[in-house]
Short mmCIF file of N, CA and C in Angstrom, two decimals:
data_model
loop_
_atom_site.label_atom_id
_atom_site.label_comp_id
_atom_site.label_asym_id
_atom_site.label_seq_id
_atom_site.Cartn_x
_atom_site.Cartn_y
_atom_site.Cartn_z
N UNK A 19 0.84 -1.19 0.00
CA UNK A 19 0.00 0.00 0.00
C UNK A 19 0.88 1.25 0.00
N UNK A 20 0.40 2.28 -1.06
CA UNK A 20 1.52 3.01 -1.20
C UNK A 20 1.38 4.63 0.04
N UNK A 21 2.24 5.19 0.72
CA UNK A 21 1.73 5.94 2.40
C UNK A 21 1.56 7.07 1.01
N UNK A 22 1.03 8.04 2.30
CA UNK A 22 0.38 9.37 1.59
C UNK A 22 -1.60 9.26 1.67
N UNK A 23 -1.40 10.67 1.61
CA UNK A 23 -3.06 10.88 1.38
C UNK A 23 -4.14 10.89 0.63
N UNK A 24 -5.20 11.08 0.58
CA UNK A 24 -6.08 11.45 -0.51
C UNK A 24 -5.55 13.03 -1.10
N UNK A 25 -6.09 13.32 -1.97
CA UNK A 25 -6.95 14.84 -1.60
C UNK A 25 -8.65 14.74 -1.78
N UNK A 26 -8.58 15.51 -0.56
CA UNK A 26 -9.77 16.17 -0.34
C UNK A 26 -10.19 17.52 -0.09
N UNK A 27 -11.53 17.68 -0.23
CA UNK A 27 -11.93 19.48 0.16
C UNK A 27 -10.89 19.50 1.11
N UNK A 28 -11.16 18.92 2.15
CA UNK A 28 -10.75 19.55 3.42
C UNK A 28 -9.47 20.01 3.11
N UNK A 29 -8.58 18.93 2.56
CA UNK A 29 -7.34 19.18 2.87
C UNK A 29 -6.93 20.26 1.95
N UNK A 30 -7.66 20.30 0.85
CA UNK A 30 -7.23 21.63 -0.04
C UNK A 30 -7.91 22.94 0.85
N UNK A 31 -8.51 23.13 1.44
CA UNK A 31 -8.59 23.65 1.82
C UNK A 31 -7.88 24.62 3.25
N UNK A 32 -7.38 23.26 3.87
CA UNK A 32 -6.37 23.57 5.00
C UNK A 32 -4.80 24.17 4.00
N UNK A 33 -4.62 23.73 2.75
CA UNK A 33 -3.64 24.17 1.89
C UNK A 33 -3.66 25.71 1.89
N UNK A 34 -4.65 25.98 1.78
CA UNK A 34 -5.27 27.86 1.56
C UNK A 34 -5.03 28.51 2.76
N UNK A 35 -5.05 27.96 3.98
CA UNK A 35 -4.99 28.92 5.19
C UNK A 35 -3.55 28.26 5.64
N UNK A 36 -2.53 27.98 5.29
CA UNK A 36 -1.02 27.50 5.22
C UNK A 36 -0.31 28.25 4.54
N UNK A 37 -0.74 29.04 3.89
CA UNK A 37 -0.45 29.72 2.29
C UNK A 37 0.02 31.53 2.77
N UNK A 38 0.80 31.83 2.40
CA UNK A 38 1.22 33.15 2.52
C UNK A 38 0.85 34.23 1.99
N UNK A 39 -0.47 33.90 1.09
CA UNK A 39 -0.76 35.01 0.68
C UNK A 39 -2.52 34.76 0.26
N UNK A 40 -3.42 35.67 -0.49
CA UNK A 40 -4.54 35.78 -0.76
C UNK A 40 -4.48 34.87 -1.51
N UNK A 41 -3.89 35.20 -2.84
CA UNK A 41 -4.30 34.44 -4.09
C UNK A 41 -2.86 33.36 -4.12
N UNK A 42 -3.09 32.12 -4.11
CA UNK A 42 -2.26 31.06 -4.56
C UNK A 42 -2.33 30.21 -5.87
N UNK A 43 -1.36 29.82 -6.12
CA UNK A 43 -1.12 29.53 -7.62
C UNK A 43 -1.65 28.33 -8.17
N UNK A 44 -2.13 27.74 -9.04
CA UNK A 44 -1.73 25.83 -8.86
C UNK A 44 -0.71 25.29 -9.10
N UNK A 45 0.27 26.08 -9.51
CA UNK A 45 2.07 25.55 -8.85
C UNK A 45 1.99 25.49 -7.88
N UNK A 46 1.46 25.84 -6.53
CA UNK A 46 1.96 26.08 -5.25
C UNK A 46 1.11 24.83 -4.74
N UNK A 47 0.08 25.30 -5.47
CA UNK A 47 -1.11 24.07 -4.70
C UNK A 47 -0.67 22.50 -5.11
N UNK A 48 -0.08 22.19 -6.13
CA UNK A 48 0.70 21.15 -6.69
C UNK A 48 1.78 20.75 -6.32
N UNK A 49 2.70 21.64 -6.08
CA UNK A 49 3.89 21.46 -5.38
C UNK A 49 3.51 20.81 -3.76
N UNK A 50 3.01 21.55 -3.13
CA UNK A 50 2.64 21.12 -1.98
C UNK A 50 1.70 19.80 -1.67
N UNK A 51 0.49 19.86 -2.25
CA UNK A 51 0.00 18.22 -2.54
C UNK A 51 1.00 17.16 -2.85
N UNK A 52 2.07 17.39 -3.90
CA UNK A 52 3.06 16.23 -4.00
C UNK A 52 4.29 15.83 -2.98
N UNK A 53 4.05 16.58 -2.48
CA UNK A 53 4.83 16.57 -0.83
C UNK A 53 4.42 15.42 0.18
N UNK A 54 2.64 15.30 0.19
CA UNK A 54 1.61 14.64 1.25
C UNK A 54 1.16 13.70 0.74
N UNK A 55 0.51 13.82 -0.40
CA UNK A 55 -0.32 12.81 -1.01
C UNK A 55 0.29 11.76 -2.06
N UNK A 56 -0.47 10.91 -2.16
CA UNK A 56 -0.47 9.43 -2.47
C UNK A 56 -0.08 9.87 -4.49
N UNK A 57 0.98 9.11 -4.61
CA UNK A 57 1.19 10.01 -6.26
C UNK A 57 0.07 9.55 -7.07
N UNK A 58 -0.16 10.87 -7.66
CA UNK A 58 -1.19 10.88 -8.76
C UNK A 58 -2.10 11.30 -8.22
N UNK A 59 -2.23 11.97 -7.16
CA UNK A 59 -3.83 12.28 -6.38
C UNK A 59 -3.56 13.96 -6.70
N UNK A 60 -2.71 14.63 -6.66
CA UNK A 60 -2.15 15.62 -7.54
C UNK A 60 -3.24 16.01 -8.83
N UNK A 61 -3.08 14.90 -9.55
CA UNK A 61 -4.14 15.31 -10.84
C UNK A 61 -5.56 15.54 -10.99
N UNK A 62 -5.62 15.50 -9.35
CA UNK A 62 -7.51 15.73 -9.49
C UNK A 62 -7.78 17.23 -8.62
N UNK A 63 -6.45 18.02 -8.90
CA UNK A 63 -6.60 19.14 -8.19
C UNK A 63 -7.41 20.30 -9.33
N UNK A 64 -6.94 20.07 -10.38
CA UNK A 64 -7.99 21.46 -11.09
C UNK A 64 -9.34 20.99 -11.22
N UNK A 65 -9.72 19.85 -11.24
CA UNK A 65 -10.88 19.59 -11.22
C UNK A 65 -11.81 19.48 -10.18
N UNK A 66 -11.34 19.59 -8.98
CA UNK A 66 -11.78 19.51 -7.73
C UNK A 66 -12.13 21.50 -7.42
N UNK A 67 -10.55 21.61 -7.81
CA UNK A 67 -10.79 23.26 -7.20
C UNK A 67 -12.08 23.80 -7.95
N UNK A 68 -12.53 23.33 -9.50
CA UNK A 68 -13.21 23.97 -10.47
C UNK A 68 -14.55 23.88 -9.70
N UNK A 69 -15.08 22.83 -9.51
CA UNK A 69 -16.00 22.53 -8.47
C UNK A 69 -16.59 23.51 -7.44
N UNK A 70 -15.39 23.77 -6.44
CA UNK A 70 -15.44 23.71 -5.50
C UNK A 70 -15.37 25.71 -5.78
N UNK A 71 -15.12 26.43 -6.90
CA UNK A 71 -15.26 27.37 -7.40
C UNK A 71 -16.61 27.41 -7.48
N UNK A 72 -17.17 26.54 -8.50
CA UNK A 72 -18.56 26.31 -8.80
C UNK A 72 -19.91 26.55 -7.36
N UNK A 73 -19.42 26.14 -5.94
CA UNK A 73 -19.92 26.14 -4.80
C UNK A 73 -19.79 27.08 -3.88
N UNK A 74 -18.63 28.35 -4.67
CA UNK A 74 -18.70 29.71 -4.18
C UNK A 74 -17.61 29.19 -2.56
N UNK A 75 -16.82 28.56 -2.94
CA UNK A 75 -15.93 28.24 -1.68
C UNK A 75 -14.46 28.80 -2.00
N UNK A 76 -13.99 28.98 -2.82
CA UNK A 76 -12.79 29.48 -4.04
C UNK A 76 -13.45 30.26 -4.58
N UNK A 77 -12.52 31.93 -4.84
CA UNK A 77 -12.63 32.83 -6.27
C UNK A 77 -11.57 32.19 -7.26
N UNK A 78 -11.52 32.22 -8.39
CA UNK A 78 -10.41 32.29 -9.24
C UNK A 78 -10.47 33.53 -10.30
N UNK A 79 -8.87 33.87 -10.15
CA UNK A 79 -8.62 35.39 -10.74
C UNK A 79 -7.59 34.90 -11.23
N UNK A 80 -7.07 34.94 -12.16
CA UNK A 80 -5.86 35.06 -13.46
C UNK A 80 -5.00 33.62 -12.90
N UNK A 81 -5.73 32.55 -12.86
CA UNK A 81 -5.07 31.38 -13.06
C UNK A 81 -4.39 30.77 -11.24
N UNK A 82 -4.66 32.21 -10.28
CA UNK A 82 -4.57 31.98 -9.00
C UNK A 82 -6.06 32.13 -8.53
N UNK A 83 -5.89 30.98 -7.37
CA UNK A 83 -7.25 30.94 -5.95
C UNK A 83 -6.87 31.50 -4.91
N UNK A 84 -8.32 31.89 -4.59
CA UNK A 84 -8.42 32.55 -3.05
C UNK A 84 -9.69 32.18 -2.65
N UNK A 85 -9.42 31.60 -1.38
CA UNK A 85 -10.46 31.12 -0.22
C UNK A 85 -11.43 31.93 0.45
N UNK A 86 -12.42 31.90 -0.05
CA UNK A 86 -13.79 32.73 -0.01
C UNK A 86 -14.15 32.68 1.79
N UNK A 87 -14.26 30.83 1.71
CA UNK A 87 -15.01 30.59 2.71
C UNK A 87 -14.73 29.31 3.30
N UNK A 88 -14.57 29.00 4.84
CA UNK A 88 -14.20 27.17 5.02
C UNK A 88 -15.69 27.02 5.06
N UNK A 89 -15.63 25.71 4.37
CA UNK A 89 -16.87 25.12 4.70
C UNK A 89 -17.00 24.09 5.82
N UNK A 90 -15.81 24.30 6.33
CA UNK A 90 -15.59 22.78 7.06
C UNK A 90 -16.09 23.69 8.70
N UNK A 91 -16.09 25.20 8.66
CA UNK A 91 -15.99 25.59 10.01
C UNK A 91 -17.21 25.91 10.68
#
């Protein structure tokens, strides 16, 4: 069994309030997922964030996110 995590909301989300600034990149958000998570779980990050844009939880502005809102809180 290979160690490492999913991704999930949550955890992309705990990514955003770790983050040094408003708007973060998906280099940053990628870089850092491949640090934690299970390889290849990485590739379900633009499609997750797009979503999760879609649910008014993420803005996206010029190819960087910023965290609207936790939903988890």
């Amino acid at each position: 069994m290979e160690k490492g995590k999913t991704l999930t909301e949550r955890y992309l989300v705990a990514l955003f309030k770790r983050g040094k600034a408003d708007y973060l990149p998906v280099s940053y958000l990628k870089e850092q997922g491949d640090k934690v998570l299970i390889k290849g779980e990485s590739d379900n990050l633009l499609p997750m964030l797009a979503a999760m844009v879609q649910q008014g939880i993420f803005e996206e502005k010029g190819g960087e996110y910023k965290l609207l809102k936790d939903p988890f809180e």
